PDB file of C-alpha atoms in Angstrom:
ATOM      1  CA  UNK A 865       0.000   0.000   0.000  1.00 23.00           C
ATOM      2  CA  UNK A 866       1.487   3.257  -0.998  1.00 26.00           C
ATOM      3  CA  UNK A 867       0.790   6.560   0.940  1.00 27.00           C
ATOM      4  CA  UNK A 868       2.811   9.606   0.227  1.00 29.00           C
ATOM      5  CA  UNK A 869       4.384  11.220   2.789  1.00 35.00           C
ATOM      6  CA  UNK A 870       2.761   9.942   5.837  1.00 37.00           C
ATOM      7  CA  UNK A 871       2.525   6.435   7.826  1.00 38.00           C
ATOM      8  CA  UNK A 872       0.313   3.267   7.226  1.00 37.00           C
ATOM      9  CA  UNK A 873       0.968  -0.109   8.309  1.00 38.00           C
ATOM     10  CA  UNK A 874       3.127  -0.669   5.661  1.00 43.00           C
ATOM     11  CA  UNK A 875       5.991   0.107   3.883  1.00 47.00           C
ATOM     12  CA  UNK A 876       5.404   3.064   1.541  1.00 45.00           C
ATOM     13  CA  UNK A 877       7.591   5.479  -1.120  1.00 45.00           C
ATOM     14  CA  UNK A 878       6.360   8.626  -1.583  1.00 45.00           C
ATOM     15  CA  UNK A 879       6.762  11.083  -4.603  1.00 40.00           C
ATOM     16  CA  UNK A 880       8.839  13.073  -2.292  1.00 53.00           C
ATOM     17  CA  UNK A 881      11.497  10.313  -1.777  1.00 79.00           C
ATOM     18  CA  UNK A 882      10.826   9.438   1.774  1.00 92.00           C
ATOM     19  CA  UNK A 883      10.084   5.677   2.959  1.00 95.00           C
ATOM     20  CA  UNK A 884       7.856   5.121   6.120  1.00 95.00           C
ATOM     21  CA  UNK A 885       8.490   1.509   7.612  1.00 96.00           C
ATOM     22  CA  UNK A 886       5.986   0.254  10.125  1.00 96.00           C
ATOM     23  CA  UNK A 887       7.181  -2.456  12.940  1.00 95.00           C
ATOM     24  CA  UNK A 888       5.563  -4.887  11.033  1.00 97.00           C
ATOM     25  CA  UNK A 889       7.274  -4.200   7.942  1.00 97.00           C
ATOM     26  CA  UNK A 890      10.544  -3.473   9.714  1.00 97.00           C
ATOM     27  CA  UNK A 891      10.092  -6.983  11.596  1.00 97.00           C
ATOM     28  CA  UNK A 892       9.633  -8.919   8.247  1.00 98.00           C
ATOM     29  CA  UNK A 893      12.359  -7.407   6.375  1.00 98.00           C
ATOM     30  CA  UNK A 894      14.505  -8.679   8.842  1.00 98.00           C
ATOM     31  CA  UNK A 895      12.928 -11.971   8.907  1.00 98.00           C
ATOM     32  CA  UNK A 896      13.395 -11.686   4.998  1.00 98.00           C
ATOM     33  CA  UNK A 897      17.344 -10.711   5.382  1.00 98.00           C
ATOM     34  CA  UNK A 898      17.597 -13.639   8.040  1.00 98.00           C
ATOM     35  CA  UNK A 899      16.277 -16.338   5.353  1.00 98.00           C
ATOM     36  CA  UNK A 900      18.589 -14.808   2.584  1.00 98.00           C
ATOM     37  CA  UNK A 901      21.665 -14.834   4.247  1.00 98.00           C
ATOM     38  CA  UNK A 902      20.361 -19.137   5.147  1.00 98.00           C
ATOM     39  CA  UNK A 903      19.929 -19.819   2.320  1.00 98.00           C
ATOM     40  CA  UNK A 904      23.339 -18.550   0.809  1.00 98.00           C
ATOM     41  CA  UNK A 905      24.763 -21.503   2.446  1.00 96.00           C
ATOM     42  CA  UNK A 906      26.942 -19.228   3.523  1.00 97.00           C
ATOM     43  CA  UNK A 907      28.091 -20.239   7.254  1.00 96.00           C
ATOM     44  CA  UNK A 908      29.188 -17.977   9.850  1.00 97.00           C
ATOM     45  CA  UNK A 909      30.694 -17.681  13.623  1.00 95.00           C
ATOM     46  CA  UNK A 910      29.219 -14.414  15.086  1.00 95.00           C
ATOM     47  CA  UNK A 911      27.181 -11.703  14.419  1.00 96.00           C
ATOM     48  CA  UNK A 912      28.542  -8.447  14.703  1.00 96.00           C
ATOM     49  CA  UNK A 913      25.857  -5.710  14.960  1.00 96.00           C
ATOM     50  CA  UNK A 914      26.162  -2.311  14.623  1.00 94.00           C
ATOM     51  CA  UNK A 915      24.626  -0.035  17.506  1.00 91.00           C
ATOM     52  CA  UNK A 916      22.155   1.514  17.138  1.00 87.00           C
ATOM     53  CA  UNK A 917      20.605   0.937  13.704  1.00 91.00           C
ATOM     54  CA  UNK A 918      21.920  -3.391  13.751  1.00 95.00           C
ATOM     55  CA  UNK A 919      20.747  -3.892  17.201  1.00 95.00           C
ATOM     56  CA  UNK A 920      17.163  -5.425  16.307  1.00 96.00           C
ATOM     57  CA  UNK A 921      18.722  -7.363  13.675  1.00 97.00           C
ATOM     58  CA  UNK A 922      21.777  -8.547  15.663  1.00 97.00           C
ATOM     59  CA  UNK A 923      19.139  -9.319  18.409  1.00 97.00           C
ATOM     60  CA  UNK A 924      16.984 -11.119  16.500  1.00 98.00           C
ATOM     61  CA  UNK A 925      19.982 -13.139  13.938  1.00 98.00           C
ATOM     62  CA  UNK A 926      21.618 -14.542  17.504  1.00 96.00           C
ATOM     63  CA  UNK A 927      18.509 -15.891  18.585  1.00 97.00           C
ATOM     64  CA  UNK A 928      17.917 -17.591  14.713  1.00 98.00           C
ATOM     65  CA  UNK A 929      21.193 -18.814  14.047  1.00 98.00           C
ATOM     66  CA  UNK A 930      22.002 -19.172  17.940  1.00 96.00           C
ATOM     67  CA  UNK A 931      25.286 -17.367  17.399  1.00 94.00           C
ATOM     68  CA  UNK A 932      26.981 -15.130  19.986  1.00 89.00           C
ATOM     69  CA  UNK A 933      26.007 -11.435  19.493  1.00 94.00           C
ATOM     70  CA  UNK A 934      28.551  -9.005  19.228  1.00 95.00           C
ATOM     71  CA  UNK A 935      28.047  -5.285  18.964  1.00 96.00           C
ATOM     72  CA  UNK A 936      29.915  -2.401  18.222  1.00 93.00           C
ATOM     73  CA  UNK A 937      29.056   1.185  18.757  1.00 91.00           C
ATOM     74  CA  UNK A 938      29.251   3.456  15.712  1.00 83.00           C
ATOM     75  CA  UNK A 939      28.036   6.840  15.468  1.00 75.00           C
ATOM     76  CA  UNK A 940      27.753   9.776  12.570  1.00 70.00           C
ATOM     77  CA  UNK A 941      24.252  10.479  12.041  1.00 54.00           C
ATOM     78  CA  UNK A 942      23.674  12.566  15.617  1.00 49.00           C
ATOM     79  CA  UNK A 943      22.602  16.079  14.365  1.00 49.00           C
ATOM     80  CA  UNK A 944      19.537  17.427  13.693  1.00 48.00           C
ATOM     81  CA  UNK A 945      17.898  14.861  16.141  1.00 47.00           C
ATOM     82  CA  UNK A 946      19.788  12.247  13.589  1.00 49.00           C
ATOM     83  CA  UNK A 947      18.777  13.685  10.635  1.00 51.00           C
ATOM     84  CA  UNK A 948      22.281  14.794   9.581  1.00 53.00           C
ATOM     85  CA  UNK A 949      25.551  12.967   9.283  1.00 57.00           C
ATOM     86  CA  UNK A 950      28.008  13.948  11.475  1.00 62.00           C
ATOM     87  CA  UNK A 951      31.827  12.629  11.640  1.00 75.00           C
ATOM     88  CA  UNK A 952      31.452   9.130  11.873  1.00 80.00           C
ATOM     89  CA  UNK A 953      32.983   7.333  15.604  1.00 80.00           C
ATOM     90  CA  UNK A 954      33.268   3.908  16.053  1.00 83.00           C
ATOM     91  CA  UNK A 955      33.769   2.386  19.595  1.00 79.00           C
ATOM     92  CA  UNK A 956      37.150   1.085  20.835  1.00 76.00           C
ATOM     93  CA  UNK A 957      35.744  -1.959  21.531  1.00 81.00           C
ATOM     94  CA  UNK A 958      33.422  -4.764  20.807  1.00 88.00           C
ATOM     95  CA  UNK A 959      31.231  -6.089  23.304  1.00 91.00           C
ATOM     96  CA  UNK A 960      30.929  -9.961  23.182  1.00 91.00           C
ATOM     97  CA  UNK A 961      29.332 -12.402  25.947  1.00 81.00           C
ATOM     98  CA  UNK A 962      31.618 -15.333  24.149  1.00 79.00           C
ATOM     99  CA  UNK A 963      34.829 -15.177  23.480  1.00 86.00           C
ATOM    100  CA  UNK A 964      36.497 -12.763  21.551  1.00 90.00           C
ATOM    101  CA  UNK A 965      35.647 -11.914  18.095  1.00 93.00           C
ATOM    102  CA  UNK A 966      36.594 -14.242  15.262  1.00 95.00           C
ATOM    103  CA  UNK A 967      36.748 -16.699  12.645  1.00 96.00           C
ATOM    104  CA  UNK A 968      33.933 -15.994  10.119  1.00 97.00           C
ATOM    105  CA  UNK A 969      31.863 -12.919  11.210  1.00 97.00           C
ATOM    106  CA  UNK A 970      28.848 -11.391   9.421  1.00 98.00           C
ATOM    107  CA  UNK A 971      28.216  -7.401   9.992  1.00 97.00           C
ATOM    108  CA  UNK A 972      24.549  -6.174  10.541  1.00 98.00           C
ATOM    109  CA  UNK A 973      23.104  -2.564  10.395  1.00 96.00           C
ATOM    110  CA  UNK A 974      19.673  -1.212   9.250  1.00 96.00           C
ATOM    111  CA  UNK A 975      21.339   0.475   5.901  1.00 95.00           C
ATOM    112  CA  UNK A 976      23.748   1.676   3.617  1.00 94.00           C
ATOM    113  CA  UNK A 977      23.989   5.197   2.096  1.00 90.00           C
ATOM    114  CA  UNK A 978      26.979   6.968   2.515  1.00 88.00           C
ATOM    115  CA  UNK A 979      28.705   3.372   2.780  1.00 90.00           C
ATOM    116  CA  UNK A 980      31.265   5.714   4.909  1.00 89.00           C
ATOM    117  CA  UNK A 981      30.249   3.239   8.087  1.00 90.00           C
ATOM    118  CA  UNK A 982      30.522   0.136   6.460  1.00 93.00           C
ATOM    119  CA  UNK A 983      33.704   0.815   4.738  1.00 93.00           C
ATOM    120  CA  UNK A 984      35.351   2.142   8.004  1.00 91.00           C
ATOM    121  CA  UNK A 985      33.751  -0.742  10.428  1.00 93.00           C
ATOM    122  CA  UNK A 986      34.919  -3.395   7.967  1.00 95.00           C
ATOM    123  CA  UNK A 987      38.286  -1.919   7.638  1.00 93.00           C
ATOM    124  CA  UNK A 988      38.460  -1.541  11.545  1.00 91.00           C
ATOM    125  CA  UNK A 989      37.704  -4.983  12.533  1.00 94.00           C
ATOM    126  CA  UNK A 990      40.279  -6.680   9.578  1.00 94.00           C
ATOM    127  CA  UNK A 991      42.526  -5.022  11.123  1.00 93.00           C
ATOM    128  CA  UNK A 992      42.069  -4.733  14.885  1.00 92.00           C
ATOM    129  CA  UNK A 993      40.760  -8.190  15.059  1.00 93.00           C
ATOM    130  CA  UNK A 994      43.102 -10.647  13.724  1.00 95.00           C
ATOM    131  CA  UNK A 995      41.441 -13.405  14.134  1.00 96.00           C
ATOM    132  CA  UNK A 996      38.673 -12.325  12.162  1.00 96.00           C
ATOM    133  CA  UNK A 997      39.208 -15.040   9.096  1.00 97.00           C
ATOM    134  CA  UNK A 998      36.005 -13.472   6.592  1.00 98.00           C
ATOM    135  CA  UNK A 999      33.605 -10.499   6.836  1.00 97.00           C
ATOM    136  CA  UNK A1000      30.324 -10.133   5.116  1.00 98.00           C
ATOM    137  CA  UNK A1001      27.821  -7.353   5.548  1.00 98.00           C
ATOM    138  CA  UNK A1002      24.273  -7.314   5.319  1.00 98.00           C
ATOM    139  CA  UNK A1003      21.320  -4.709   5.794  1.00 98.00           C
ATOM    140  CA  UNK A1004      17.929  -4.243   5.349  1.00 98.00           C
ATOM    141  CA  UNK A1005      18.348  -1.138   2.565  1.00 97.00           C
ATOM    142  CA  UNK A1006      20.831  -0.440   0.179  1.00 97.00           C
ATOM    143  CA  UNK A1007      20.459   2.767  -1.160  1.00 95.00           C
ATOM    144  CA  UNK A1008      21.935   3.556  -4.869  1.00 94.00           C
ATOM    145  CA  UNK A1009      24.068   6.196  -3.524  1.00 93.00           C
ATOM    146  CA  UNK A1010      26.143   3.543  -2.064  1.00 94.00           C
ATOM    147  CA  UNK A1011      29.302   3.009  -3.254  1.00 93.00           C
ATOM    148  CA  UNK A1012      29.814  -0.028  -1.595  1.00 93.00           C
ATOM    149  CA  UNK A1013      27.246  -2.944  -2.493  1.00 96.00           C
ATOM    150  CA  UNK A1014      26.429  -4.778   0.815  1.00 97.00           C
ATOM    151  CA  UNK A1015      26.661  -8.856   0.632  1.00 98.00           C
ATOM    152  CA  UNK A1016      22.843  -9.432   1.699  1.00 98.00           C
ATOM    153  CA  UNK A1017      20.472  -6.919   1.857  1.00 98.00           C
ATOM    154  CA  UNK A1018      16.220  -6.821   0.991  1.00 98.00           C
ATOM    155  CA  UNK A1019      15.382  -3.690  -0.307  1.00 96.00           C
ATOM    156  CA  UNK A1020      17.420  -1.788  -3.219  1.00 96.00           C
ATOM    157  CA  UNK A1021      16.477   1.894  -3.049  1.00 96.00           C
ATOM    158  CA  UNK A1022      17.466   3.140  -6.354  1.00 93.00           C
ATOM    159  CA  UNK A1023      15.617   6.896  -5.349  1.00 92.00           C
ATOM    160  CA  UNK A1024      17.817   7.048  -2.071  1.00 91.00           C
ATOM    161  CA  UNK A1025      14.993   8.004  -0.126  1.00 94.00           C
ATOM    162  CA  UNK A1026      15.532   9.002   3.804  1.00 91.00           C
ATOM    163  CA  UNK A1027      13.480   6.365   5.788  1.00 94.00           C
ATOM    164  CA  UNK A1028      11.136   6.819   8.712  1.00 93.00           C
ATOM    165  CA  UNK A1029      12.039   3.594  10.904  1.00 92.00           C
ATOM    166  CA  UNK A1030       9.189   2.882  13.055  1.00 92.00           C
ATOM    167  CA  UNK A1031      11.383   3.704  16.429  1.00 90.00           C
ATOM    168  CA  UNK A1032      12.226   7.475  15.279  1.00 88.00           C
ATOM    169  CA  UNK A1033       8.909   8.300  17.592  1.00 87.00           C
ATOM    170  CA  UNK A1034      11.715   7.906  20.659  1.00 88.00           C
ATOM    171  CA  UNK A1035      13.987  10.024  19.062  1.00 85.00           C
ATOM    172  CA  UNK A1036      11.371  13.315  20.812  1.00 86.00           C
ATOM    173  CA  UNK A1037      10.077  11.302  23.530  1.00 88.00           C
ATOM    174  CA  UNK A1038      11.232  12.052  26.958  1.00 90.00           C
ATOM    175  CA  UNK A1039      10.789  10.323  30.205  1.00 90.00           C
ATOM    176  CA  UNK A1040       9.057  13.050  31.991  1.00 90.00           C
ATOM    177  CA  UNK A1041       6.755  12.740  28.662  1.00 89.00           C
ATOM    178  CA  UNK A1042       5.969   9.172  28.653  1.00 90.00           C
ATOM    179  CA  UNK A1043       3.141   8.900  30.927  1.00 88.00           C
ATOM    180  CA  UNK A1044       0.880  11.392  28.748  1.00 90.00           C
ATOM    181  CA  UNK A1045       2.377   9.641  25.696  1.00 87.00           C
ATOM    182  CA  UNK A1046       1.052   6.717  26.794  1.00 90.00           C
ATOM    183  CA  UNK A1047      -2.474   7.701  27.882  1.00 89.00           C
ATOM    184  CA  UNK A1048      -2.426   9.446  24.089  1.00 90.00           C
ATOM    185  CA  UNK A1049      -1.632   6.051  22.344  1.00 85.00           C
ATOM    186  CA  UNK A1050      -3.761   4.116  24.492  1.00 79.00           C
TER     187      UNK A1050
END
């Protein structure tokens, strides 16, 4: 169902180049990524997410493949209540529950645009992470700005539209705000 420039319970592109994503939606193209990368054949150790946009699908690849989660904290779009790109930072270290991070690892986040955090993440963990043996990359969007193409990915977005992600409505929301919040969307 298409509806320009507004939400619906599903995904939609508008004329103006902007994608809203409901949970639903967001929840199945992750499902959708999950089954691709299976049935690659391709086999892999960990899963490295990316905080904050990889954490959903980091959570919910673990739990599918039953794979240690590791994440990483990377950071550039912060501005503009994360509506601009910033310089990009990427955490010191990798937080892991098993182990240390290795052998065949595949690298989640929500999308690539720029490709600026991909490049640098993948380039950081080759080479602070020797025994990292293979890296792939996968995401829910790849955008055709990209100049990197990621390994898996659901949805190529040859417009390069900016997507609503159905968790932007806590980018606003304080605590002192929640309790009306929720009364509202009750």
């Amino acid at each position: 169902m298409l509806v320009p420039n507004q939400p619906s319970n599903q995904s939609s592109e508008s004329a103006n180049d902007d994608l809203w994503v409901t949970w639903d939606a967001y929840h199945r193209a992750i499902e959708q990524l999950a089954l691709q990368v299976h049935e690659s054949d391709w086999q892999f150790d960990q899963v490295l997410c990316l905080a904050r946009g990889g954490l959903r699908l980091g959570d919910v690849f673990s739990r599918i493949f039953n794979l240690p989660l590791a994440i990483l904290a990377s950071s550039s779009y912060r501005e503009q209540l994360g509506t601009q790109r910033g310089e990009l930072e990427i955490g010191d270290n990798i937080t892991i529950s098993q182990g240390t991070l290795g052998g065949r690892v595949l690298v989640l986040d929500d999308l690539v645009d720029s490709g600026v955090t991909m490049q640098q993440v993948l380039r950081h963990v080759s080479k602070n992470f020797p025994a990292v043996t293979e890296l792939k990359s996968a995401v829910i969007w790849y955008k055709a700005c990209s100049p990197i193409r990621p390994d898996f990915y659901v949805d190529y977005l040859d417009n390069n539209p900016w997507i609503h992600q159905p968790f932007e409505i806590y980018d606003n929301l304080r605590p002192e705000q929640l309790a009306a919040w929720l009364k509202q969307n009750n």
